[in-house]
CSV table of C-alpha atoms and ligand atoms in Angstrom, one decimal:
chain,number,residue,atom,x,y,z
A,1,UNK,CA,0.0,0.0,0.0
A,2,UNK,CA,1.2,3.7,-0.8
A,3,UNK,CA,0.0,7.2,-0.7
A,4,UNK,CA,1.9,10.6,-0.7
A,5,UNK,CA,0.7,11.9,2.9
A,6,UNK,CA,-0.4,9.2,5.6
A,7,UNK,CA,-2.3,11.5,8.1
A,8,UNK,CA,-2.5,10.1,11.8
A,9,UNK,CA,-5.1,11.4,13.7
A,10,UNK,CA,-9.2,11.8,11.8
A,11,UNK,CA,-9.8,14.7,14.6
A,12,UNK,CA,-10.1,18.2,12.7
A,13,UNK,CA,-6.8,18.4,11.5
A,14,UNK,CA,-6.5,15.4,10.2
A,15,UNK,CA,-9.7,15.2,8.4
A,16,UNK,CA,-9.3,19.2,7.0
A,17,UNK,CA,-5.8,18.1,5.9
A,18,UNK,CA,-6.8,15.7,4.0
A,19,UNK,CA,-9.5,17.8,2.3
A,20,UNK,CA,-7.5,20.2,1.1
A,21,UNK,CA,-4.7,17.8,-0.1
A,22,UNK,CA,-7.4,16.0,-2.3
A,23,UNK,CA,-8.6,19.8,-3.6
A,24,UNK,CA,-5.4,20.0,-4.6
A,25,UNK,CA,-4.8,16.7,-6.2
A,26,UNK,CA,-2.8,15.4,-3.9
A,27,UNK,CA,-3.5,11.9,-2.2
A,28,UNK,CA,-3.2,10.9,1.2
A,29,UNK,CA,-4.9,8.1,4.0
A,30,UNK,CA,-6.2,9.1,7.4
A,31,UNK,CA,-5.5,6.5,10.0
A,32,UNK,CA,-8.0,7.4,13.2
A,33,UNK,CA,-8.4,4.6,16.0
A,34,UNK,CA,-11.1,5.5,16.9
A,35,UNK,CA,-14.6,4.8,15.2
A,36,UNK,CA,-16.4,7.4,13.4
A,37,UNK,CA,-18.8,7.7,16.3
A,38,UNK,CA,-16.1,7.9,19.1
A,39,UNK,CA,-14.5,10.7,17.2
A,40,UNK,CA,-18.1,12.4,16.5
A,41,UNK,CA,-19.1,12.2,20.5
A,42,UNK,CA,-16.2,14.4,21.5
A,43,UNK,CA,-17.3,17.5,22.8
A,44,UNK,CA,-14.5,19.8,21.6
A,45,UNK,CA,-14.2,23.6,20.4
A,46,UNK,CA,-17.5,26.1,19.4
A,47,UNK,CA,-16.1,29.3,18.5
A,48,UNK,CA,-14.7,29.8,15.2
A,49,UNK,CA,-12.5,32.9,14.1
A,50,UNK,CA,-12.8,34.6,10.8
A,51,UNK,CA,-9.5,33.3,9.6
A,52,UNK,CA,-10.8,29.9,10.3
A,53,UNK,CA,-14.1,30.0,8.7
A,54,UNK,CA,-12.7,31.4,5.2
A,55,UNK,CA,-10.4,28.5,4.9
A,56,UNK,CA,-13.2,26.1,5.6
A,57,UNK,CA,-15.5,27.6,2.5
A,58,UNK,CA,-12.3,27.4,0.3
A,59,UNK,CA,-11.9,23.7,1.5
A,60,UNK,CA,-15.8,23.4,0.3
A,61,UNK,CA,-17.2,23.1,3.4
A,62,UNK,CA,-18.8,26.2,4.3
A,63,UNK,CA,-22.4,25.6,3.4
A,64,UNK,CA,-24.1,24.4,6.3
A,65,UNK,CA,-21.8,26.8,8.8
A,66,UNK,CA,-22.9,29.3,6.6
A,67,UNK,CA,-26.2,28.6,7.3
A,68,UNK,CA,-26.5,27.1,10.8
A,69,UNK,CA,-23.1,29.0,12.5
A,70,UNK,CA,-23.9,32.0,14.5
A,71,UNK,CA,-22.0,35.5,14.0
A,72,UNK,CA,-21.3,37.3,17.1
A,73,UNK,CA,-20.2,40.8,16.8
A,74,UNK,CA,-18.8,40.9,20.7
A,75,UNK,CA,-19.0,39.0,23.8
A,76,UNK,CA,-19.2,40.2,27.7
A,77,UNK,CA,-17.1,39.8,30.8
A,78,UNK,CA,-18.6,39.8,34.0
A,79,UNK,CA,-16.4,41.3,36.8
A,80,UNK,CA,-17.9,41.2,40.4
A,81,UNK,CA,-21.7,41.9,39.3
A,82,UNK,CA,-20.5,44.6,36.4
A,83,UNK,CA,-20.8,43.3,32.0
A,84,UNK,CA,-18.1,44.7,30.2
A,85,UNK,CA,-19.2,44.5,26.8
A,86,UNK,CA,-16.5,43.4,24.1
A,87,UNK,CA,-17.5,45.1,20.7
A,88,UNK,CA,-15.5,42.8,18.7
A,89,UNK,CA,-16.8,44.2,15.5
A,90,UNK,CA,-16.7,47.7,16.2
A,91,UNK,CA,-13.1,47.2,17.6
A,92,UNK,CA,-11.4,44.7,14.8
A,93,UNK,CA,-14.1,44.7,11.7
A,94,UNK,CA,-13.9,41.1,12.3
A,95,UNK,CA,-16.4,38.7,14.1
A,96,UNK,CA,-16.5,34.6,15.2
A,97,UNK,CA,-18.7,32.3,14.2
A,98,UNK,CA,-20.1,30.0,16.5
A,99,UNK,CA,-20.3,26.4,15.0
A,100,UNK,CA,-19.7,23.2,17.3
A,101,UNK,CA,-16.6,21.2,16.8
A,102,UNK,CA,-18.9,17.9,16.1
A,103,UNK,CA,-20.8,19.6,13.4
A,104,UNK,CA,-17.4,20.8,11.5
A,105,UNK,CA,-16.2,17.0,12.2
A,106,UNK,CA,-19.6,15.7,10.5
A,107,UNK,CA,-19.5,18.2,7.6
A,108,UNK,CA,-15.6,17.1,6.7
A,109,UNK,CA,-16.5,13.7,7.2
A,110,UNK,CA,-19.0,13.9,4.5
A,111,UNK,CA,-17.2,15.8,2.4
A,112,UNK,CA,-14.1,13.6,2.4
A,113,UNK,CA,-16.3,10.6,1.5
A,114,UNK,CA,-17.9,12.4,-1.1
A,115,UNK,CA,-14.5,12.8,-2.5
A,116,UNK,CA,-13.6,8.8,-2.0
A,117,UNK,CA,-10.6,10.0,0.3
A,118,UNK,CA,-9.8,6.5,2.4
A,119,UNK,CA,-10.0,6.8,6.2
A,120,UNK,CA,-8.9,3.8,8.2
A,121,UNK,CA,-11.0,3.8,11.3
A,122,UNK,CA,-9.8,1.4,14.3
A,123,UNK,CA,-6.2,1.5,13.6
A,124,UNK,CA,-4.4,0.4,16.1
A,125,UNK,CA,-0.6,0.4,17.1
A,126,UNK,CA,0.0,2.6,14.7
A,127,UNK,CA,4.0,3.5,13.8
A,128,UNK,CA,5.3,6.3,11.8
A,129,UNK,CA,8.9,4.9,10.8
A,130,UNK,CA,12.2,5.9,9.6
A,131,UNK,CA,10.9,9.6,9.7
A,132,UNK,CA,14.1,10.6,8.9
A,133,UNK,CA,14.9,9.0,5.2
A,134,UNK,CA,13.7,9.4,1.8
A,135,UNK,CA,11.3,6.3,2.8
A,136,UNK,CA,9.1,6.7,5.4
A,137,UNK,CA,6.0,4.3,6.0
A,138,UNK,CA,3.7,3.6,8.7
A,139,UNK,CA,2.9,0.4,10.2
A,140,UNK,CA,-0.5,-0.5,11.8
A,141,UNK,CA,-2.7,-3.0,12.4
A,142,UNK,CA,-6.8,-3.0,11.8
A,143,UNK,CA,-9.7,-6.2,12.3
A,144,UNK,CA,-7.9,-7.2,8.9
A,145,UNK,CA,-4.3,-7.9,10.0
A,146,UNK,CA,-1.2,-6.2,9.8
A,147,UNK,CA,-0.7,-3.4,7.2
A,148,UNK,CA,2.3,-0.8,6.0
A,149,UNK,CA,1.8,2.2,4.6
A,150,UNK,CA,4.6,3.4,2.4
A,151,UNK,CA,4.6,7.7,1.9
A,152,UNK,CA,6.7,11.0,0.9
A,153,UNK,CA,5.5,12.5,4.2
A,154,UNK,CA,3.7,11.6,7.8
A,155,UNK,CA,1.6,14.4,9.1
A,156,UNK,CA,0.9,14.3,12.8
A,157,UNK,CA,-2.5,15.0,13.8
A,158,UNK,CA,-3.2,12.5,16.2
A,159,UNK,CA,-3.8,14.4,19.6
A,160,UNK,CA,-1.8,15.5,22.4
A,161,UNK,CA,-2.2,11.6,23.6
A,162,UNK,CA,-0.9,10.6,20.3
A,163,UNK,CA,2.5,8.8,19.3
A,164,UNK,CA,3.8,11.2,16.5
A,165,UNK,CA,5.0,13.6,18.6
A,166,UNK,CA,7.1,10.8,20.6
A,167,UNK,CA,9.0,10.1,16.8
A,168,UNK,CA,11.0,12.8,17.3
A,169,UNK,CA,14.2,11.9,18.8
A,170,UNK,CA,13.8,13.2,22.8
A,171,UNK,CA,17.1,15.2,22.2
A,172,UNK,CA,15.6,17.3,19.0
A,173,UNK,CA,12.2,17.9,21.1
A,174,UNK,CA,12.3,20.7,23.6
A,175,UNK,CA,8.6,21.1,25.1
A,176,UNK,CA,7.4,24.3,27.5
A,177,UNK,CA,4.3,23.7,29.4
A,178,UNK,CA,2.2,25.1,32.4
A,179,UNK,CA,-0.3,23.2,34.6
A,180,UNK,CA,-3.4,25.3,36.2
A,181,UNK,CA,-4.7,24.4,39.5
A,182,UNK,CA,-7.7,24.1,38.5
A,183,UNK,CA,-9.8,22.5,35.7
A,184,UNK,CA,-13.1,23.3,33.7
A,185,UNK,CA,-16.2,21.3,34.6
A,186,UNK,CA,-18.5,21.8,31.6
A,187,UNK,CA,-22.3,20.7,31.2
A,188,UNK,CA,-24.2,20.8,28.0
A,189,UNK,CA,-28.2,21.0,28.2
A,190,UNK,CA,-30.9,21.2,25.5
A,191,UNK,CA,-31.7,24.8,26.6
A,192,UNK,CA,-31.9,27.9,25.0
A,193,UNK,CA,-28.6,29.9,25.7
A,194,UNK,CA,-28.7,32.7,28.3
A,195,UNK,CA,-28.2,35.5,26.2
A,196,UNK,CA,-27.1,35.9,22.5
A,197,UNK,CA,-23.5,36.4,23.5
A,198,UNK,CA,-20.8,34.4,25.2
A,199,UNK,CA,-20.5,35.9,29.3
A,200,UNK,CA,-17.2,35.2,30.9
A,201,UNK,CA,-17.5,35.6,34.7
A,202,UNK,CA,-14.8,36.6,37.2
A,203,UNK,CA,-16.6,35.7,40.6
A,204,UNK,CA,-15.0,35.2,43.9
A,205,UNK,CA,-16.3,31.8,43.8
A,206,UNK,CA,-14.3,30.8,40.7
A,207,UNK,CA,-14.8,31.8,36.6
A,208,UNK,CA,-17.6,30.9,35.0
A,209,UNK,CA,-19.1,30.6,31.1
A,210,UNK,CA,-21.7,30.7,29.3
A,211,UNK,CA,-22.0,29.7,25.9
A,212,UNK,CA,-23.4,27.9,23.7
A,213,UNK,CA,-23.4,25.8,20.6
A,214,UNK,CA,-27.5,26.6,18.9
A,215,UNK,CA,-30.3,28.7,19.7
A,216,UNK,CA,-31.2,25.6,21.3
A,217,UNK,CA,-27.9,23.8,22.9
A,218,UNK,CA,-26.1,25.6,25.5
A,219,UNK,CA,-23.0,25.4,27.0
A,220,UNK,CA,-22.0,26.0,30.8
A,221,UNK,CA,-18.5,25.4,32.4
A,222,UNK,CA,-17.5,26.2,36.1
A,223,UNK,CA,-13.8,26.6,37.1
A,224,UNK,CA,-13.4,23.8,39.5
A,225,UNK,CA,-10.5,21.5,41.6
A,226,UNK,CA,-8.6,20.1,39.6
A,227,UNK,CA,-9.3,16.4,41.3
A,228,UNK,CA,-12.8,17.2,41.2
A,229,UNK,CA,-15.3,14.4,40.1
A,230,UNK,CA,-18.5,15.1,37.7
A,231,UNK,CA,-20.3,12.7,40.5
A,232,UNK,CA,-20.3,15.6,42.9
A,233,UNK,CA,-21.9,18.2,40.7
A,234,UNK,CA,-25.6,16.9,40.0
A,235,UNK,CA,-27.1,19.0,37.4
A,236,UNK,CA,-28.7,20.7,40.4
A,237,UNK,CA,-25.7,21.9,42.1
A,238,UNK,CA,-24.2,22.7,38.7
A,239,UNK,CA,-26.8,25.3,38.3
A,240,UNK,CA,-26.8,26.4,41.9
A,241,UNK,CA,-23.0,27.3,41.6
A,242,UNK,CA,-24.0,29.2,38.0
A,243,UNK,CA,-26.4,30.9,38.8
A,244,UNK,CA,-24.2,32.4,41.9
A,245,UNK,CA,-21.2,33.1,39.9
A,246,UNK,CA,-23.3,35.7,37.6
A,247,UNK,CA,-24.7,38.9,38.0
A,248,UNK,CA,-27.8,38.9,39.3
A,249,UNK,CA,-29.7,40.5,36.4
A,250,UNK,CA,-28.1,37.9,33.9
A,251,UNK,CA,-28.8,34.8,36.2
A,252,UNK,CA,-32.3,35.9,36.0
A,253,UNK,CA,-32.4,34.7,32.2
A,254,UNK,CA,-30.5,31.0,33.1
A,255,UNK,CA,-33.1,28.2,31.9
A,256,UNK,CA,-32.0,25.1,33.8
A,257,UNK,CA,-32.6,22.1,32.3
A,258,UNK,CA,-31.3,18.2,32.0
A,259,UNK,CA,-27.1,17.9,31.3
A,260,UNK,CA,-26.9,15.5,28.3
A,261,UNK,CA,-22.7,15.8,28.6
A,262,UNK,CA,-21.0,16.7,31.5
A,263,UNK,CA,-16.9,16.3,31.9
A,264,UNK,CA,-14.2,18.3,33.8
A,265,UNK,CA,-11.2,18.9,31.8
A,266,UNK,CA,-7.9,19.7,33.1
A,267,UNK,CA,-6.0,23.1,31.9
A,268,UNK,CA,-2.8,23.1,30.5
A,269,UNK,CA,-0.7,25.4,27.9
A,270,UNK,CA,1.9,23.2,26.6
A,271,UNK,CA,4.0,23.6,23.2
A,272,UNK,CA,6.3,21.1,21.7
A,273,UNK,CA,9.3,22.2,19.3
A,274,UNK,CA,10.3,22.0,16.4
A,275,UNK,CA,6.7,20.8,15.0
A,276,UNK,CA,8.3,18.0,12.9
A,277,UNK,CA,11.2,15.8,11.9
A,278,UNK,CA,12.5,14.8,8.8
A,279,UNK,CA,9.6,13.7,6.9
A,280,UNK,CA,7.1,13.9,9.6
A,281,UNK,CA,5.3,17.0,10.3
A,282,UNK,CA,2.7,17.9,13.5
A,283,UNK,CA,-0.2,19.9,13.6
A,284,UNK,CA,-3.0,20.5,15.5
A,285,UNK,CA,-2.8,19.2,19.3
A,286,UNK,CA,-0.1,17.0,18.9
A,287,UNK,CA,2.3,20.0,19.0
A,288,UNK,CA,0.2,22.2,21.5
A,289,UNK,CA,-2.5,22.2,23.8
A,290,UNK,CA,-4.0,26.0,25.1
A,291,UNK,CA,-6.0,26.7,28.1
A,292,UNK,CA,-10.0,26.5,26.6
A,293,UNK,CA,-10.6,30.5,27.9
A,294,UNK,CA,-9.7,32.3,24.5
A,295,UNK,CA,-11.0,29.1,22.5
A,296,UNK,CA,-7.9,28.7,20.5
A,297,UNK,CA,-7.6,25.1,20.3
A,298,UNK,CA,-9.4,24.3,17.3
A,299,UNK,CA,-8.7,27.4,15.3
A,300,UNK,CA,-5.1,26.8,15.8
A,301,UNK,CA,-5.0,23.3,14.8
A,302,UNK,CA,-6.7,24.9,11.6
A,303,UNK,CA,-4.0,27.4,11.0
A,304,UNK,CA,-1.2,24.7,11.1
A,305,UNK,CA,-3.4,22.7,8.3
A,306,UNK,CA,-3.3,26.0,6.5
A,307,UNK,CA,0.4,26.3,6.7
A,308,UNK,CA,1.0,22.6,6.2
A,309,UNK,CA,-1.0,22.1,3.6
A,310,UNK,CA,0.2,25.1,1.2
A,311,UNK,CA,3.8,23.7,1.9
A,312,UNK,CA,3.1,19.9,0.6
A,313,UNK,CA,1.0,21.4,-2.5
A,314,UNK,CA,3.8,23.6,-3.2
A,315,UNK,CA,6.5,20.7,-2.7
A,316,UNK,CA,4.4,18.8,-5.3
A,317,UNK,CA,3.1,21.2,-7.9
A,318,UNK,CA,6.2,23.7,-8.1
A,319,UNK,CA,8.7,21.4,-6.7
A,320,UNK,CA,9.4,24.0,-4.0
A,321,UNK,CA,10.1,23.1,-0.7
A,322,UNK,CA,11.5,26.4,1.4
A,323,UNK,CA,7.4,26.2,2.8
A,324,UNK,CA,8.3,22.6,3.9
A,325,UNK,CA,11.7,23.8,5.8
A,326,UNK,CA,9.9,26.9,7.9
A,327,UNK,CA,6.9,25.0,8.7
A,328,UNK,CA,7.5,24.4,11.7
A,329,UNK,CA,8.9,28.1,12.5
A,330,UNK,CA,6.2,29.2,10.1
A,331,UNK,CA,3.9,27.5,12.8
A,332,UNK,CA,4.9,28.1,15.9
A,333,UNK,CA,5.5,32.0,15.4
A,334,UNK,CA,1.4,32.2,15.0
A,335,UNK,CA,1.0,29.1,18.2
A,336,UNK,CA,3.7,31.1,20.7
A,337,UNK,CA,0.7,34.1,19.8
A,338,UNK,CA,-2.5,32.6,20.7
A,339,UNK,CA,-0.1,30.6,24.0
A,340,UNK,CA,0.4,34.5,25.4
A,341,UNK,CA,-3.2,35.4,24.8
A,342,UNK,CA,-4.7,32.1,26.3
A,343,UNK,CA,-2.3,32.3,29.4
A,344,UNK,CA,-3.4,35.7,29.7
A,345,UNK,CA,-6.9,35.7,29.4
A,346,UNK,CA,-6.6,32.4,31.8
A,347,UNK,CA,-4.7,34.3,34.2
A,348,UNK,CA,-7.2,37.6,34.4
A,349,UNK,CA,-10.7,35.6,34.6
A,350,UNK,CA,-9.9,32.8,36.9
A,351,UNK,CA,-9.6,32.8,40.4
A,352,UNK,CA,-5.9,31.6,42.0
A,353,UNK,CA,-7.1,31.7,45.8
A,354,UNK,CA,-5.2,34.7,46.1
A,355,UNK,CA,-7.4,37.1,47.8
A,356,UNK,CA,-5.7,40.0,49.4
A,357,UNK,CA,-2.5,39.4,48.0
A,358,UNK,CA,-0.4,41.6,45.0
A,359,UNK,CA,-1.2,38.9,42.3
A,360,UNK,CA,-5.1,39.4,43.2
A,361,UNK,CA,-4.8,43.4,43.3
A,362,UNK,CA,-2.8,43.0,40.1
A,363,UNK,CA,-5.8,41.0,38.6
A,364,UNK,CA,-8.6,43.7,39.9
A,365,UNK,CA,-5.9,46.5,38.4
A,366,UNK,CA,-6.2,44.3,34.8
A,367,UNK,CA,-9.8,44.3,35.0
A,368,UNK,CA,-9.7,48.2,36.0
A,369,UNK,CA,-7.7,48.9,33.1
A,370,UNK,CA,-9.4,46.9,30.4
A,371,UNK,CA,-12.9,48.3,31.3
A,372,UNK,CA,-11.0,51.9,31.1
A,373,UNK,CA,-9.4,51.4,27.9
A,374,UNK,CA,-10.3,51.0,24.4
A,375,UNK,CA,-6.7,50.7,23.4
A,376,UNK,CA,-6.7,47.5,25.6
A,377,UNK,CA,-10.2,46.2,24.8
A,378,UNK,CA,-9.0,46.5,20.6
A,379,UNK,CA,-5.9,43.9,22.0
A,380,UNK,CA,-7.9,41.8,23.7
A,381,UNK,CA,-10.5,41.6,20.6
A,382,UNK,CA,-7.7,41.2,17.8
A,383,UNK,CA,-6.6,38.3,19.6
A,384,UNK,CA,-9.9,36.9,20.3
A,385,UNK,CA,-11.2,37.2,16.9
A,386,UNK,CA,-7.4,35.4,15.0
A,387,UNK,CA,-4.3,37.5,14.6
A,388,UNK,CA,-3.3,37.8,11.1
A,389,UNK,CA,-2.0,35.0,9.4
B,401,RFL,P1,-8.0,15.8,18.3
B,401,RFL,O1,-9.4,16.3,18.1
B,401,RFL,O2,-7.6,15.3,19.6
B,401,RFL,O3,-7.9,14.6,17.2
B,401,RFL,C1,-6.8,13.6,17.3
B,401,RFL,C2,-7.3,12.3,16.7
B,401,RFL,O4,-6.2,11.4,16.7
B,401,RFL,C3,-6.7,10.1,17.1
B,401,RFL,N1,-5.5,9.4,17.6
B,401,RFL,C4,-4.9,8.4,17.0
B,401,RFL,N2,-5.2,7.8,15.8
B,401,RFL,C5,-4.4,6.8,15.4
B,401,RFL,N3,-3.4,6.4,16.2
B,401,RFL,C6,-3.1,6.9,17.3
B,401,RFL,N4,-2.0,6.5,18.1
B,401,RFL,C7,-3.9,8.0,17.8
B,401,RFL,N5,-3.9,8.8,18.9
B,401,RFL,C8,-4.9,9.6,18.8
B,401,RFL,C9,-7.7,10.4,18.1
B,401,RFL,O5,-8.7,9.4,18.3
B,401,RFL,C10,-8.4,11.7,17.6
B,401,RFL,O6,-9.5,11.4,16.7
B,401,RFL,O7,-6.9,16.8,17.7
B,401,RFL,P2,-6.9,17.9,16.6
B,401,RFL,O8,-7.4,17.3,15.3
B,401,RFL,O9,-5.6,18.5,16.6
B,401,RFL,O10,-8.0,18.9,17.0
B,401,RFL,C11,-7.8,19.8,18.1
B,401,RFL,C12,-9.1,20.3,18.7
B,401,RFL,O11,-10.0,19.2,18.8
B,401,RFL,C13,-8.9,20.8,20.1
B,401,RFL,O12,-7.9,21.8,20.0
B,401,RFL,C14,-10.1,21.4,20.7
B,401,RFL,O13,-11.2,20.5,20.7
B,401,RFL,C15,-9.8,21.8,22.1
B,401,RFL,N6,-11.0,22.3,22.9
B,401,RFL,C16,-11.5,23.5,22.6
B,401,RFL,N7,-10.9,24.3,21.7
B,401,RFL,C17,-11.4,25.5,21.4
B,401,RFL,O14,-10.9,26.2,20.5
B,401,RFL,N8,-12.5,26.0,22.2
B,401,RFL,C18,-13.1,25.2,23.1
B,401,RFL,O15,-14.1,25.7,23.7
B,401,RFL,C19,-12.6,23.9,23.4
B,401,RFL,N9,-13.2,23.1,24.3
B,401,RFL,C20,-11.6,21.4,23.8
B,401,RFL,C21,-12.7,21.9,24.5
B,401,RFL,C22,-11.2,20.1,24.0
B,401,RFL,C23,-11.8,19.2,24.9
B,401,RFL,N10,-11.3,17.9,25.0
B,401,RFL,C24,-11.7,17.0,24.0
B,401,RFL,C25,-10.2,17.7,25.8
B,401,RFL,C26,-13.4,21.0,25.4
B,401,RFL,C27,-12.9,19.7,25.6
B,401,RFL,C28,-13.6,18.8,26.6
């Protein structure tokens, strides 16, 4: 068996990669262990930036986002029982779409077997190998037997958990990370959303959000111990803590209702370098994981599909392969970006148990100064809605 690209990992990434490789006439096998329905129950990203949205209508799938995604002009931060409202539009010109990760999943699923592109699902054990000649292949097994995949290049899209990233020889790979003491516990309910507009909530009682994926699917998450369990927050409790954690007049508007997904994820910035090796290339989580305040997860593994993708179509229609070379600083310059502005955005809304000392007067000072400022409202919205590409 032989293709150009093998493509590890049918998250996002993987799946858009392959997309815009077949657009482009160039052919390539995703190998996902999971099944098509595991990989479609994830919960995942909602909020799309402008950047992110154009290159998924010139990939071909823009229809239904265009149809079903919501545009939001600006968003509000709740200090303390004040709204700040964010005017992203007014500030930047530029506004997010908000589109569940599952539904982009679905609608690149379809696409890609509209196009016939071949996705493995249940691979296991898979091995990218000798990375680092003219010959890589990929070993793997399926319900079939034992299988090897010959390629020009292994792209890495297979997760933070994945294996690509543990290819690359431990003395090449320098990684940077920072652990949060506190993770996200997140419900979603079949209710109609709050308000219109995302509310991030600074509270002494921890941060809080409320967002939402439809007009009829909302989404609520709760900063909470890191150790915590999901079987301590019934839905009522969930709700309890919410509706304390926001201003009065907005918790008035909170419809309650049934959880049909409810996880606590841990937060963690982390960013692996350089984003490839030889023939293999990362992209998406596999190189770097953000904090979920800022929702830069998804659209980030998007920009890296961007980059990665006009390198291989220009290593194999102009024979030109300086893109290939500076991916990985290509990359990481635009990753190192959205790090700072996830750190910092994680570090203002959240609550460190700090109250009293210079870190918390610090924080009060940042909110001060934001709400004061338009010059520092415009950074925090060209950040929030995608720096430049
Ligand atoms: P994914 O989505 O993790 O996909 C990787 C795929 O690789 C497969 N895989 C393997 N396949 C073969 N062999 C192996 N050895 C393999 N190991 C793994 C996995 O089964 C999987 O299908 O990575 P990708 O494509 O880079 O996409 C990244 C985004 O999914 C991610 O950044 C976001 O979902 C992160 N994220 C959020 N991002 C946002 O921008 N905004 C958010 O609000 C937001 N909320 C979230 C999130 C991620 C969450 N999880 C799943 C930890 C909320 C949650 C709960």
């Amino acid at each position: 068996e032989r293709t150009r690209v093998a493509i590890i990992g049918g998250g996002p990434a993987g799946l858009l990669l392959a997309l815009i490789l077949h657009r482009a006439g160039i052919d390539s096998v995703v190998l996902e262990r999971g099944s098509r329905d595991d990989v479609l129950s994830r919960m995942g990203a909602d909020m799309l930036e402008k950047a992110t949205t154009d290159i998924l209508r010139t990939a071909g799938v823009g229809g239904r986002l265009d149809r079903e995604g919501l545009v939001h002009d600006g968003f509000d931060i709740a200090w303390r029982g004040e709204v700040l409202h964010i005017p992203l539009r007014d500030l930047t010109g530029k506004t997010v779409t908000i589109y569940g990760e599952t539904e982009l999943t679905h609608d690149l699923y379809d696409a890609l077997d509209e196009a016939g592109v071949p996705i493995i699902h249940g691979a296991e054990d898979v091995r990218p190998q000798d990375i680092a000649t003219d010959a890589p292949f990929v070993t793997f097994h399926t319900v079939d037997g034992e299988h090897s995949l010959e390629c020009d290049y292994v792209a890495g899209c297979d997760g933070f958990h994945g294996v690509c990233r543990q290819t690359i020889p431990a003395d090449l790979l320098r990684t940077f990370e920072r652990v949060y003491p506190f993770g996200w516990l997140g419900i979603l309910t079949r209710t109609p959303p709050i308000q219109d507009e995302l509310i991030y909530a600074h509270h002494a009682r921890g941060f809080a959000l409320c967002s939402l994926r439809s007009p009829q699917l909302s989404r609520y998450c709760l900063q909470c111990d890191a150790g915590d369990d999901v079987a301590n927050w019934p839905d009522e409790r969930f709700f309890d803590e919410l509706e304390a954690r926001l201003p009065v007049a907005v918790a008035a508007h909170l419809k309650r209702g049934p959880s049909i997904e409810k996880s606590i994820a841990p937060l963690r910035s982390f960013v692996a370098e350089p984003m490839g090796h030889g023939r293999l290339f990362l992209a998406g989580d596999a190189a770097h994981i953000v904090p979920p305040a800022g929702a830069k997860g998804l659209n980030l593994a998007v920009s890296d599909v961007h980059y990665l993708s006009r390198a291989l179509i220009a290593h194999y229609r102009d024979k030109d392969d300086q893109l290939l070379k500076t991916y990985s600083e290509t990359a990481l310059a635009r990753v190192w970006k959205a790090e700072r502005f996830s750190w910092w955005f994680t570090s203002m809304i959240h609550m460190f148990g700090e109250e009293g000392t210079f870190s918390q007067r610090i924080q009060e000072a940042e909110f001060d100064y934001l709400a004061g400022s338009q010059a520092a409202q415009t950074a925090l919205a060209e950040n929030y809605v995608g720096l430049p590409y």
